[in-house]
Short mmCIF file of C-alpha atoms and ligand atoms in Angstrom, two decimals:
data_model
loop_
_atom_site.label_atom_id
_atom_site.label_comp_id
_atom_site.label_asym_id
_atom_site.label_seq_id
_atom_site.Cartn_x
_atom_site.Cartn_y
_atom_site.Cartn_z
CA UNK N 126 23.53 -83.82 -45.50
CA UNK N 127 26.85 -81.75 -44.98
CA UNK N 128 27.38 -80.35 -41.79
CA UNK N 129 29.45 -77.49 -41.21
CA UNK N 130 30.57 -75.42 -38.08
CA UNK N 131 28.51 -72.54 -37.78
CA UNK N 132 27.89 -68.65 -35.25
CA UNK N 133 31.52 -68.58 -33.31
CA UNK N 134 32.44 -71.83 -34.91
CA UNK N 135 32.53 -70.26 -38.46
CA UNK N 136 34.69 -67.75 -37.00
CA UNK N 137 36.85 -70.09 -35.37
CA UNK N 138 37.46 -71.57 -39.12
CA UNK N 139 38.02 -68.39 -40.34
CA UNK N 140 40.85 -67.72 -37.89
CA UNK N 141 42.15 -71.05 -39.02
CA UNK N 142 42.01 -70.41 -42.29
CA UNK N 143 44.09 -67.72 -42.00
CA UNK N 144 46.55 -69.66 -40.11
CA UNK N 145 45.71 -68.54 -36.44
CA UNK N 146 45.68 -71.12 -33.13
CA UNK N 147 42.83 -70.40 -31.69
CA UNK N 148 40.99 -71.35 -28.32
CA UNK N 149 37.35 -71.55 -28.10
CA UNK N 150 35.37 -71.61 -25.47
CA UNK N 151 31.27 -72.31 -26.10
CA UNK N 152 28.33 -73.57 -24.73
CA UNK N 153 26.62 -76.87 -26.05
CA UNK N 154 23.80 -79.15 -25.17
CA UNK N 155 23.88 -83.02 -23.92
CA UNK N 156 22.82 -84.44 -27.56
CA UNK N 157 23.94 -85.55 -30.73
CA UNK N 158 25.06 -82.56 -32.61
CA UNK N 159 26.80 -80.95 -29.09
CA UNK N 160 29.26 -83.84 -29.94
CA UNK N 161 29.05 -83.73 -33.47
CA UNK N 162 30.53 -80.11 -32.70
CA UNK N 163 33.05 -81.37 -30.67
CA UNK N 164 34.43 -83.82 -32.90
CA UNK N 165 34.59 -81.23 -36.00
CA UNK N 166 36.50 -78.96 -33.81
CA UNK N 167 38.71 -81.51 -32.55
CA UNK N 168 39.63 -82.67 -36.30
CA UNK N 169 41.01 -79.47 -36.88
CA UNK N 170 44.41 -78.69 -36.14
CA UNK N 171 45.72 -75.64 -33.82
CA UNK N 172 42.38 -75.54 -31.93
CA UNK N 173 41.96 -75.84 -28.57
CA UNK N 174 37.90 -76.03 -27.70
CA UNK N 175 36.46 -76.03 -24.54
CA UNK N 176 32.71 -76.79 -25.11
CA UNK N 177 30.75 -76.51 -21.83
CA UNK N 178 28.08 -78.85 -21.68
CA UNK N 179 24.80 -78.10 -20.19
CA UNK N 180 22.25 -80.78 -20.04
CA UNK N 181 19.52 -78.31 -19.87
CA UNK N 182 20.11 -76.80 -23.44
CA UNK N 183 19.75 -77.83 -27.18
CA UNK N 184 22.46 -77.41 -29.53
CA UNK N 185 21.97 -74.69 -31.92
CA UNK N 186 21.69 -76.29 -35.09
CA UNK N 187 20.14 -74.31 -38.26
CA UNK N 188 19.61 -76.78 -41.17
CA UNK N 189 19.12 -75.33 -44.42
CA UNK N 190 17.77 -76.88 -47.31
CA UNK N 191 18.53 -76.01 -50.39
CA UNK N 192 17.03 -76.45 -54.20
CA UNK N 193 19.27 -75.34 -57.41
CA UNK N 194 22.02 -73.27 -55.23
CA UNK N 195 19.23 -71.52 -53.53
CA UNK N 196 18.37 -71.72 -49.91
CA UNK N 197 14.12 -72.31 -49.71
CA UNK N 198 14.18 -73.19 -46.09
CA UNK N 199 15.79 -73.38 -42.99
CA UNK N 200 15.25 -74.59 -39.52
CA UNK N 201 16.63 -73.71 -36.42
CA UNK N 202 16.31 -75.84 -33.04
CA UNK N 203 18.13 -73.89 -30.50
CA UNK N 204 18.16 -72.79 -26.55
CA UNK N 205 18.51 -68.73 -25.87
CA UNK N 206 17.90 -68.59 -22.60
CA UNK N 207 20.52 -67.76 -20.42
CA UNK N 208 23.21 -70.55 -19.37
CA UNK N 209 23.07 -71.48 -15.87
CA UNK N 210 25.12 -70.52 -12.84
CA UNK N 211 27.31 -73.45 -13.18
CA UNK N 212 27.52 -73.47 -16.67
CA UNK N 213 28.46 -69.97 -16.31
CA UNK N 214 31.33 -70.43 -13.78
CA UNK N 215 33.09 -73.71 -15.77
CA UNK N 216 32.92 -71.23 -19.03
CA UNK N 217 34.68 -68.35 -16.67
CA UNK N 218 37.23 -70.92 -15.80
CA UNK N 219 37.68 -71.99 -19.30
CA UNK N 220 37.92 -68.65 -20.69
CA UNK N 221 40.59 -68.54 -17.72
CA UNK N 222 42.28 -70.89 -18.45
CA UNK N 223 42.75 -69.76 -22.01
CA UNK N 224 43.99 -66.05 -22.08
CA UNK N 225 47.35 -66.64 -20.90
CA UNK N 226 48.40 -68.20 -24.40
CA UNK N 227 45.96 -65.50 -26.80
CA UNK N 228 46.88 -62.18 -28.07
CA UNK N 229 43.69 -61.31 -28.68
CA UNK N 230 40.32 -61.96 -27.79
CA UNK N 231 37.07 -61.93 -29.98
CA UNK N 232 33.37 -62.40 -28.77
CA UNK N 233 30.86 -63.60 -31.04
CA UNK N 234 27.83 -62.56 -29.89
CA UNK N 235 25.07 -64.48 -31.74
CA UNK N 236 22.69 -63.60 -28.72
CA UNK N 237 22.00 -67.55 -28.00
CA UNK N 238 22.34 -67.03 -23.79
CA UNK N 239 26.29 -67.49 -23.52
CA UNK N 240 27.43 -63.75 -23.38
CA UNK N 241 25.15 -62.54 -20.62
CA UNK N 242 26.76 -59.32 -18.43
CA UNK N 243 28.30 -61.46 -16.15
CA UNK N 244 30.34 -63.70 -18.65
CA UNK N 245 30.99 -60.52 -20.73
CA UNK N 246 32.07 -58.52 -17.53
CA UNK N 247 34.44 -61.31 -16.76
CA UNK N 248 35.82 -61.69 -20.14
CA UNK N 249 36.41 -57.94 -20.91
CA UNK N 250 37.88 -57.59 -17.34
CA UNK N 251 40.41 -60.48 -17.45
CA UNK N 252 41.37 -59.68 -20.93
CA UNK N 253 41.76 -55.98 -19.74
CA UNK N 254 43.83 -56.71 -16.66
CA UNK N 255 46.03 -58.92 -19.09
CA UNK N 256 46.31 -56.22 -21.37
CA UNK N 257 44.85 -58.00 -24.71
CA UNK N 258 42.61 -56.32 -27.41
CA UNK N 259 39.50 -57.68 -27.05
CA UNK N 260 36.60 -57.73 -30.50
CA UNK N 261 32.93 -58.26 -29.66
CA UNK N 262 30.81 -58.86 -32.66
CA UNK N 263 27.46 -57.58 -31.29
CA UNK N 264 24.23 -58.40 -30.45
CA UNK N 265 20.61 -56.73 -28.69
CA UNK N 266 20.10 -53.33 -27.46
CA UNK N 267 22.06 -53.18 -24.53
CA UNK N 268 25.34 -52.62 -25.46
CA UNK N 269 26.64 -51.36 -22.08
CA UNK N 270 27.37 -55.11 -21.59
CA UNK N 271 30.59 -54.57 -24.38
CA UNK N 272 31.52 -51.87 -21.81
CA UNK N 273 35.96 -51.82 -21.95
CA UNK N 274 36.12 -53.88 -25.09
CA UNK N 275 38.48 -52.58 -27.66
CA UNK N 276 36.47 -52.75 -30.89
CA UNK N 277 32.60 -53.57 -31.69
CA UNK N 278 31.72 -54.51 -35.56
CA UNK N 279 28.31 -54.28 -35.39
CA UNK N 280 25.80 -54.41 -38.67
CA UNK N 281 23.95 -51.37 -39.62
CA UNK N 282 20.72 -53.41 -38.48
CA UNK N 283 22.45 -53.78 -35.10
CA UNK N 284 23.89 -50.47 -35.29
CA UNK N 285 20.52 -48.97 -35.14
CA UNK N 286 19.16 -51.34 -32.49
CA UNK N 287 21.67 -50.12 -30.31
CA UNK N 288 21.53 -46.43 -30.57
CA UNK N 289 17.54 -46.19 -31.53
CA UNK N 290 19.36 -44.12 -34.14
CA UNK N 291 18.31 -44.18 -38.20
CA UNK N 292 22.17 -44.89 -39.40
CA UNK N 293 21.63 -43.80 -42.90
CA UNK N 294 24.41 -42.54 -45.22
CA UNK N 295 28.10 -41.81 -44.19
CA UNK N 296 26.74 -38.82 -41.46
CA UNK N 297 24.04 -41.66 -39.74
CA UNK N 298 26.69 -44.27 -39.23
CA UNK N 299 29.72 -42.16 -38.01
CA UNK N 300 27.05 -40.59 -35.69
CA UNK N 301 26.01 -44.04 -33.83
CA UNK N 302 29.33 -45.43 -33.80
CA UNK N 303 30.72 -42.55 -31.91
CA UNK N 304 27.43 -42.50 -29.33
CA UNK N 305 28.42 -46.35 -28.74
CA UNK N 306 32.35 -45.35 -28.59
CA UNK N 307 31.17 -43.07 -25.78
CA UNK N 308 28.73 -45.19 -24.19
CA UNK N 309 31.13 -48.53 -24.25
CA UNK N 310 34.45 -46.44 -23.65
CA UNK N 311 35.69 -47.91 -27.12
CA UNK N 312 38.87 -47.73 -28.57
CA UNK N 313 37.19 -47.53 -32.02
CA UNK N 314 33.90 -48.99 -34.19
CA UNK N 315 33.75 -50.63 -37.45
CA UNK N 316 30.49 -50.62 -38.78
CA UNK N 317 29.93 -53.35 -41.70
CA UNK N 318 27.48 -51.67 -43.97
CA UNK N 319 26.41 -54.60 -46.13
CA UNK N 320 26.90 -53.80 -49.69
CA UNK N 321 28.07 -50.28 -48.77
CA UNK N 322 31.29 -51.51 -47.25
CA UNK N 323 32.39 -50.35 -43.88
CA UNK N 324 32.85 -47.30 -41.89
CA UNK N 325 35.81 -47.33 -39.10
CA UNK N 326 35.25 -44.66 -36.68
CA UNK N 327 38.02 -44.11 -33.93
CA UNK N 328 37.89 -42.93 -30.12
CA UNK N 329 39.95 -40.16 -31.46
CA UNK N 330 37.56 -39.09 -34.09
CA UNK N 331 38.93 -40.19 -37.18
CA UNK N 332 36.63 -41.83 -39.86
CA UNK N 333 37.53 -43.98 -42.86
CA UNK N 334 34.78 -45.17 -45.00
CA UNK N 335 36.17 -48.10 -46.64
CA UNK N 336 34.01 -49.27 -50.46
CA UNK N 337 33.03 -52.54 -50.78
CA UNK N 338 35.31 -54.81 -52.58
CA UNK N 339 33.09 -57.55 -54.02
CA UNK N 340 32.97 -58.00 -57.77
CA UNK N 341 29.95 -60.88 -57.75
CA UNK N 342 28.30 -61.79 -54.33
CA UNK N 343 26.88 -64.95 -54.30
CA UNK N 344 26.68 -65.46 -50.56
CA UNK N 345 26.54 -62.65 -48.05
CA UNK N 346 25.89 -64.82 -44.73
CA UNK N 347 28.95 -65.13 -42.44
CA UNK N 348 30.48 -62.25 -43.97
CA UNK N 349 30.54 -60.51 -40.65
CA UNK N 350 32.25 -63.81 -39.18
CA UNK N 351 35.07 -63.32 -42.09
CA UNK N 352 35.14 -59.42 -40.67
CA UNK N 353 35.99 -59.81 -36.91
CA UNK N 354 38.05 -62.96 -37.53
CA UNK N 355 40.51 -61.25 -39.88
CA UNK N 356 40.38 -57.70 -38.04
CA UNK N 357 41.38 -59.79 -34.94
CA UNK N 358 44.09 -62.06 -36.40
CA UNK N 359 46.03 -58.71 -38.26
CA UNK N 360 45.69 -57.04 -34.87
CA UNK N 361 47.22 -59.77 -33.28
CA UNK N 362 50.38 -59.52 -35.26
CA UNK N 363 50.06 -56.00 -34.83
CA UNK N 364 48.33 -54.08 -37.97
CA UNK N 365 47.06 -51.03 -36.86
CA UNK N 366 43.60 -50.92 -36.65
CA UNK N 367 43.23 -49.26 -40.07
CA UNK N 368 45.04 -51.41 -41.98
CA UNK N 369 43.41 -54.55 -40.34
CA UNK N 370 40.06 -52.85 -41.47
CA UNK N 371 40.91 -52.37 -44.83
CA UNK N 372 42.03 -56.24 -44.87
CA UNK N 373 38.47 -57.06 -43.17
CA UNK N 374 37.14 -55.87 -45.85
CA UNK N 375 39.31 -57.28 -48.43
CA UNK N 376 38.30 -60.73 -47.12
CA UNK N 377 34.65 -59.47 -46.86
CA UNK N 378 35.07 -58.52 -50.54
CA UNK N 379 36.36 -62.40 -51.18
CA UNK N 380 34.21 -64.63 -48.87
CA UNK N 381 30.73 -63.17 -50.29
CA UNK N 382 31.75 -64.26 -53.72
CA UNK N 383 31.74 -67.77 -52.31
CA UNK N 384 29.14 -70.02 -51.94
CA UNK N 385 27.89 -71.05 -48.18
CA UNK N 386 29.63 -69.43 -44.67
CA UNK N 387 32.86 -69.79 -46.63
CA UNK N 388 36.50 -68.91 -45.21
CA UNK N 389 39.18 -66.34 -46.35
CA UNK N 390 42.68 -68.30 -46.99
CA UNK N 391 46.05 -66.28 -46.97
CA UNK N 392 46.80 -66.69 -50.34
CA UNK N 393 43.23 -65.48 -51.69
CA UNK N 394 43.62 -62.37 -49.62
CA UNK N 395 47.15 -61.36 -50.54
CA UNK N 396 46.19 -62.44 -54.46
CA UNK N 397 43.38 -59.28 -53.99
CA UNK N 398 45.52 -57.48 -51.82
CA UNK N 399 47.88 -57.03 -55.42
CA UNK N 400 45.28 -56.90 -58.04
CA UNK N 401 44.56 -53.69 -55.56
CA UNK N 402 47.59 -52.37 -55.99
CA UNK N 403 48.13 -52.96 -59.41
CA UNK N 404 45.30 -51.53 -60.44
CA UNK N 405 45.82 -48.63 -58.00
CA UNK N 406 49.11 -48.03 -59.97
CA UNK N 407 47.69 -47.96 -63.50
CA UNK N 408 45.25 -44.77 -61.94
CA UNK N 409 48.37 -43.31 -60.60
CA UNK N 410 49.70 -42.48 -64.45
CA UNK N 411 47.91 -39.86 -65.54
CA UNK N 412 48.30 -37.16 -68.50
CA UNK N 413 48.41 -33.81 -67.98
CA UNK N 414 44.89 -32.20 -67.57
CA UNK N 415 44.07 -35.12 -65.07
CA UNK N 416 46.77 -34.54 -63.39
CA UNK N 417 46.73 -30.19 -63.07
CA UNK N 418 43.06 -31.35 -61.64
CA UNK N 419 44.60 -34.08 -59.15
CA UNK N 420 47.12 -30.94 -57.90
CA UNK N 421 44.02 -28.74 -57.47
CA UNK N 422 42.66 -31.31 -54.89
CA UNK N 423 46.10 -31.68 -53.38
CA UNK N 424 46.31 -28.09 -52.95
CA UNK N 425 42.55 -27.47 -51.58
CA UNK N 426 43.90 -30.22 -48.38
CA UNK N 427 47.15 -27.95 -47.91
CA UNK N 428 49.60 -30.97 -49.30
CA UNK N 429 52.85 -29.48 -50.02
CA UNK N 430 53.72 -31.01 -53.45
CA UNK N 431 56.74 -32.46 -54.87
CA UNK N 432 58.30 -32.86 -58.42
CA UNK N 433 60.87 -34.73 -60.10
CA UNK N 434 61.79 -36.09 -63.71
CA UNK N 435 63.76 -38.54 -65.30
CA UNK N 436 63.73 -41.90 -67.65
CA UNK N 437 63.91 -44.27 -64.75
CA UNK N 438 65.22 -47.10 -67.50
CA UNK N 439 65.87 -50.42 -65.60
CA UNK N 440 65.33 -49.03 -62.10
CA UNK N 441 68.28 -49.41 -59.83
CA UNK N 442 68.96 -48.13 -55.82
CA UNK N 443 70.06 -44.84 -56.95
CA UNK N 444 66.62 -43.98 -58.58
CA UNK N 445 65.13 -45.27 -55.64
CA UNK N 446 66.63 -43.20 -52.99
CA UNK N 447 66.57 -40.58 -54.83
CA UNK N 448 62.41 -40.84 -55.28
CA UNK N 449 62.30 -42.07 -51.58
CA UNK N 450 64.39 -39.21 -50.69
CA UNK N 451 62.56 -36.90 -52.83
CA UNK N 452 59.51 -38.21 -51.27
CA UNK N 453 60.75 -37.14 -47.72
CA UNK N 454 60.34 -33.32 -48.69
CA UNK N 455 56.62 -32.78 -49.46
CA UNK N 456 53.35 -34.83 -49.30
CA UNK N 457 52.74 -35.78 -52.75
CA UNK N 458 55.00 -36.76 -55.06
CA UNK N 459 55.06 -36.22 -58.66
CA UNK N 460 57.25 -38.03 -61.36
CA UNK N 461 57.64 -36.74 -64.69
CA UNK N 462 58.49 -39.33 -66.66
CA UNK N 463 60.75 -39.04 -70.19
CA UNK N 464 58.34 -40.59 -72.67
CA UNK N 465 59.90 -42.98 -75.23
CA UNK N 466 60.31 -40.02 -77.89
CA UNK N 467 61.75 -37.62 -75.31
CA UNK N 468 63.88 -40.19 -74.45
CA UNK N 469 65.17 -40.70 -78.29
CA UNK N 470 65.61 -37.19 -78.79
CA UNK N 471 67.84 -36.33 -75.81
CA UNK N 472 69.71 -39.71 -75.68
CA UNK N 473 69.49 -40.75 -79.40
CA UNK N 474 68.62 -44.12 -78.57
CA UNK N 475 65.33 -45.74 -77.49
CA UNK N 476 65.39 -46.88 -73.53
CA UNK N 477 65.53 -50.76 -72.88
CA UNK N 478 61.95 -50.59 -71.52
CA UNK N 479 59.39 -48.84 -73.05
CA UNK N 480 57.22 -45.91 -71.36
CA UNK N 481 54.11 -47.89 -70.08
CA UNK N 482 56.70 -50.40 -68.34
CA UNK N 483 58.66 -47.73 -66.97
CA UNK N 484 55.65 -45.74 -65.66
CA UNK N 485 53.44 -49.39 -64.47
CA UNK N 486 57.19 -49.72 -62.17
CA UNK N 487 57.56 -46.10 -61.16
CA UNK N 488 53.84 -45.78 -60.37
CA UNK N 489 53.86 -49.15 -58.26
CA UNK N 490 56.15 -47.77 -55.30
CA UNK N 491 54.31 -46.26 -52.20
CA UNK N 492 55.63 -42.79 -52.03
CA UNK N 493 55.23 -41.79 -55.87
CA UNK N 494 51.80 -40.22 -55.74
CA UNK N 495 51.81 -39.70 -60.08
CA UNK N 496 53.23 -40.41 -62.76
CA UNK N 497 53.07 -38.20 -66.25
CA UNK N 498 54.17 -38.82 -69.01
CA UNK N 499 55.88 -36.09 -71.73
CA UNK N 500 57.63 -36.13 -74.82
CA UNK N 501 59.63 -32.95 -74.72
CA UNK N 502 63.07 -32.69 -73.97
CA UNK N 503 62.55 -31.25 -70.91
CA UNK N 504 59.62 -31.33 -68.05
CA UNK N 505 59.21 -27.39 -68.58
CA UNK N 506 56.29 -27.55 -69.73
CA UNK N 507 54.67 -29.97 -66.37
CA UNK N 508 56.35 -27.50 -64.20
CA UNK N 509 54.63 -24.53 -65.89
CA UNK N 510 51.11 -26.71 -65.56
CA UNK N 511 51.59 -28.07 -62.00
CA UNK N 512 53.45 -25.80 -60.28
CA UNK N 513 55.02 -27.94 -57.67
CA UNK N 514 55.84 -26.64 -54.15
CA UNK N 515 59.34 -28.20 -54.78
CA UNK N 516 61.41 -29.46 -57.19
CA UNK N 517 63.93 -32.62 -56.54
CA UNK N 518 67.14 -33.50 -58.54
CA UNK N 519 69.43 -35.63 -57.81
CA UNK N 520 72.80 -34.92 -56.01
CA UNK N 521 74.75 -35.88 -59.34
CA UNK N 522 73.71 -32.51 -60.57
CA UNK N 523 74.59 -28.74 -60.01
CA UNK N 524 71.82 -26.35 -59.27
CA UNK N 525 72.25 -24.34 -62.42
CA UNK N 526 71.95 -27.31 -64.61
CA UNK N 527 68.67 -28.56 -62.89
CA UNK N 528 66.46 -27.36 -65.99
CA UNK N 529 63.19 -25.94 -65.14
CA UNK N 530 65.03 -24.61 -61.47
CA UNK N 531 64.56 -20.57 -62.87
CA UNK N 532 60.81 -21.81 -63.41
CA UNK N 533 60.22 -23.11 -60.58
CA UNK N 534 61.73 -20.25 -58.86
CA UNK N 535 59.95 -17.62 -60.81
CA UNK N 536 56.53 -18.31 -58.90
CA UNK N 537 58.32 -18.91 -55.33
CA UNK N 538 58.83 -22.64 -55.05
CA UNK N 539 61.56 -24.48 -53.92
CA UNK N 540 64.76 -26.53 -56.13
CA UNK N 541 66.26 -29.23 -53.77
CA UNK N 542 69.45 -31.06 -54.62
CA UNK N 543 69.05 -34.73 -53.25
CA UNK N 544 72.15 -36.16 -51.66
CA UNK N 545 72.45 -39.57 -53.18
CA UNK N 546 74.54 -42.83 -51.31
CA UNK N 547 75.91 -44.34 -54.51
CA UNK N 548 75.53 -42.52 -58.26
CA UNK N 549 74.40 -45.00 -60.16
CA UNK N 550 74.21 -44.55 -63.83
CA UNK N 551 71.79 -46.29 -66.22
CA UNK N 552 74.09 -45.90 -69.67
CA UNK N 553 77.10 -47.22 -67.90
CA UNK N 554 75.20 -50.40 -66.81
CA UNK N 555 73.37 -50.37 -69.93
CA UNK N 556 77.11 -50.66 -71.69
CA UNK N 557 78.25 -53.09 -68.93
CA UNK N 558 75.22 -55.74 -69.93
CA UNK N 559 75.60 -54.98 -73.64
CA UNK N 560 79.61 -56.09 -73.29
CA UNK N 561 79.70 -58.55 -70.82
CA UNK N 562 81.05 -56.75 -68.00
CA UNK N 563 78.09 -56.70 -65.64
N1 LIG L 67 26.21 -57.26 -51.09
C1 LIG L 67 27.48 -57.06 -50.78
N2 LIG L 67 28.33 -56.58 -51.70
C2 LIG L 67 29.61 -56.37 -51.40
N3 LIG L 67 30.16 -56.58 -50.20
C3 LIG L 67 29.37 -57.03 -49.23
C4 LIG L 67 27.98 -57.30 -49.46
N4 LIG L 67 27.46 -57.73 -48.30
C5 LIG L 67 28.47 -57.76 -47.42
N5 LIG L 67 29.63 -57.34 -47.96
C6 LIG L 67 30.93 -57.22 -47.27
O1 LIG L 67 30.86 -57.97 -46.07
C7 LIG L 67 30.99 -57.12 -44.92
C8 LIG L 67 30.11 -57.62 -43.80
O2 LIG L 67 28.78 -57.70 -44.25
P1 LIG L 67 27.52 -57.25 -43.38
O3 LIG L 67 27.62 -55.81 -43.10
O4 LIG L 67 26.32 -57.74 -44.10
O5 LIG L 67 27.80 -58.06 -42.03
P2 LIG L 67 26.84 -58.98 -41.16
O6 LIG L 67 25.43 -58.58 -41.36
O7 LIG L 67 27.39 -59.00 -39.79
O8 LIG L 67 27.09 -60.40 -41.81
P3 LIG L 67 26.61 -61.79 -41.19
O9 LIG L 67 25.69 -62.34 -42.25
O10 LIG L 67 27.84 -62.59 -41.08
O11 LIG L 67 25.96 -61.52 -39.89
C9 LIG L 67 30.64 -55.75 -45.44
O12 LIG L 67 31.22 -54.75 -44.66
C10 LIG L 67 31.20 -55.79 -46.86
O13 LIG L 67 32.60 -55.58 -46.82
MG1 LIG L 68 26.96 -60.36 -38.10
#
């Protein structure tokens, strides 16, 4: 039989996975597996437990038994009444006696007679005073006992217990998680929305629905442990709540792939945090017709949009200020890149990396929104299609000699000559390698 830590404790080795000290304070009964508990937690390094013992209580233990990978039974022994009133003051001192050293706080609410109002009141309240974000994963109906925390991730199950509310589609969920933002005086809810991914809704009315991430699922359970555990540890090092969502959800995409309540590790997440990008990239290279139709959505939101060209051979500092720099004067930002055949025809030699290399680079940096591709000499024929808001050149050049300025003119937009630091140029180097000199 393999025993693993389970409720708060599986979030506890999630925050340890991901390389977080972490203090726990619980509640645990005067019998075998109480101390079983203990000892697991105090094999792990970086964790500080304070289990609370109350003579009174049993454990909780759920045993599952399983048959070909499949669970076909489990049972729970288990206390939920509510701890005592000593019990209740040694966890108060604990939890005490803890916050000093956290930066934030998380409360695991599995609803087993540990986070009655009082204990919640205190917790909230000290962690308040001491100004630390404080995460409640949720439980029941009454959720004015989360009143002051700074985040709730409830399910959509609990999300409806709550608020008495059907949360179905994007409209349901957005409208329950701002009744309980009201209700609790949140700073914001993430709702986990099983398969459907998550919905963050802020105090400030903002909503991102974030997708769900998971290629195969194998084992959903604990998923909402991985959630508030990584939301909590990027907040801690101070990820805005956004992006700590988005990595939440990452990790959510990861640890339901996994068999059992499995944990996230660093590595795993930052190996999907690049396949993300990567393959966010490849969509940002587009021809033209896809991208004409990308500008029409751009335009519909009011984005003022941005244009540029050039081969972008072996990319060097000067092609990156001049795209971060030509990024600073609209919202979207276009590159028109030379295709290999333009490139031949207006330089008479092939570039030293190919178009799909040079566009995979190009695409991969933050502020280029898309990349296309042409083959003419010159990028008339993009500017004619997209009509940008504003055109961007480099500093090495002389308004008259921008080609496709009088276009871009014609219709009312905007030519902008990009003071550069250095003027670096890629023939030169290309020369310098070729001899030696570089
Ligand atoms: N079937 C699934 N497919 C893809 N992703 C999933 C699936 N189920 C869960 N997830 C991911 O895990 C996150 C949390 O799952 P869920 O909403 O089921 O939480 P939960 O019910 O609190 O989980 P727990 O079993 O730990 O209580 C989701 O927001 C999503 O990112
Ligand atoms: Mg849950």
């Amino acid at each position: 039989m393999k025993s693993f830590l389970g409720g708060a404790g599986n979030v506890v080795r999630n925050l340890k996975a991901l390389g977080c000290r972490v203090a726990l304070v619980s509640v645990v009964g005067e019998d075998p597996e109480g101390k079983e508990i203990s000892q697991m937690l105090s094999s792990l390094s970086g964790v500080d437990a304070s289990l609370v013992v109350e003579p009174s209580r049993r454990t909780t233990v759920k045993t599952r038994f399983m048959a070909g990978g499949q669970q076909v039974l489990r049972v729970d022994t288990e206390s939920t009444y509510p701890i005592g009133r000593d019990t209740g003051e040694e966890v108060k001192k604990a939890i005490q006696g803890f916050l000093d050293c956290c930066d934030v706080v998380v409360l695991s609410d599995y609803a087993k007679g540990l986070l009655g109002a009082e204990i919640l009141n205190f917790a909230i309240s000290q962690a308040k005073d001491e100004g630390k974000a404080i995460f409640v994963d949720p439980k029941g109906s009454d959720y004015t006992r989360y009143r002051g925390a700074s985040v709730l991730t409830p399910n959509l199950a609990e999300l409806g217990q709550a608020t008495g509310c059907l949360v179905d589609g994007d409209e349901g969920v957005v409208a329950a998680a701002r009744k309980l933002i009201d209700l609790c005086g949140l700073d914001a809810l993430l709702a986990t929305r099983g398969r459907e991914g998550m919905t963050l809704v802020s105090a400030a009315g903002e909503v991102m629905h974030l997708r769900a991430e998971a290629r195969e699922v194998f084992d959903v359970s604990g998923a909402g442990d991985t959630v508030i555990a990584v939301l909590g540890a990027a907040q801690g090092i101070g990820v805005p709540l956004s992006g700590a969502a988005a990595l939440a959800n990452i990790a959510a995409g990861i640890v339901v792939g996994k068999v059992g309540t499995a944990v996230v590790r660093p590595q795993e997440l930052l190996r999907a945090i690049h396949q993300q990008q990567a393959s966010r990239a490849e969509s940002k290279v587009m021809d033209l017709p896809s991208a004409v139709e990308m500008v029409a959505v751009w335009r519909r939101k009011g984005y003022r949009i941005g244009f540029t060209n050039g081969v972008f051979d072996l990319l060097h500092p000067g092609h990156l200020s001049l795209l971060s720099r030509a990024a600073g004067t609209c919202d979207r930002l276009i590159v028109g890149l030379n295709g290999d055949l333009s490139v031949r025809r207006i330089k008479g030699q092939a570039p030293v990396q190919n178009e799909g290399a040079r566009s995979a680079i190009v695409a991969s940096l933050e502020h280029v929104h898309l990349v296309v591709i042409f083959q003419e000499e010159t990028p008339i024929s993009l500017l004619e299609a997209l009509r940008p808001d504003v055109l961007i050149k480099g500093g090495n050049y002389r308004l008259e000699e921008v080609v496709g300025a009088d276009v871009v003119k014609a219709y009312g937009g905007e030519v902008v000559l990009a003071e550069l630091a250095d003027i670096y140029k890629t023939n030169s180097r290309i020369a310098k390698i070729t001899n030696g000199t570089l």
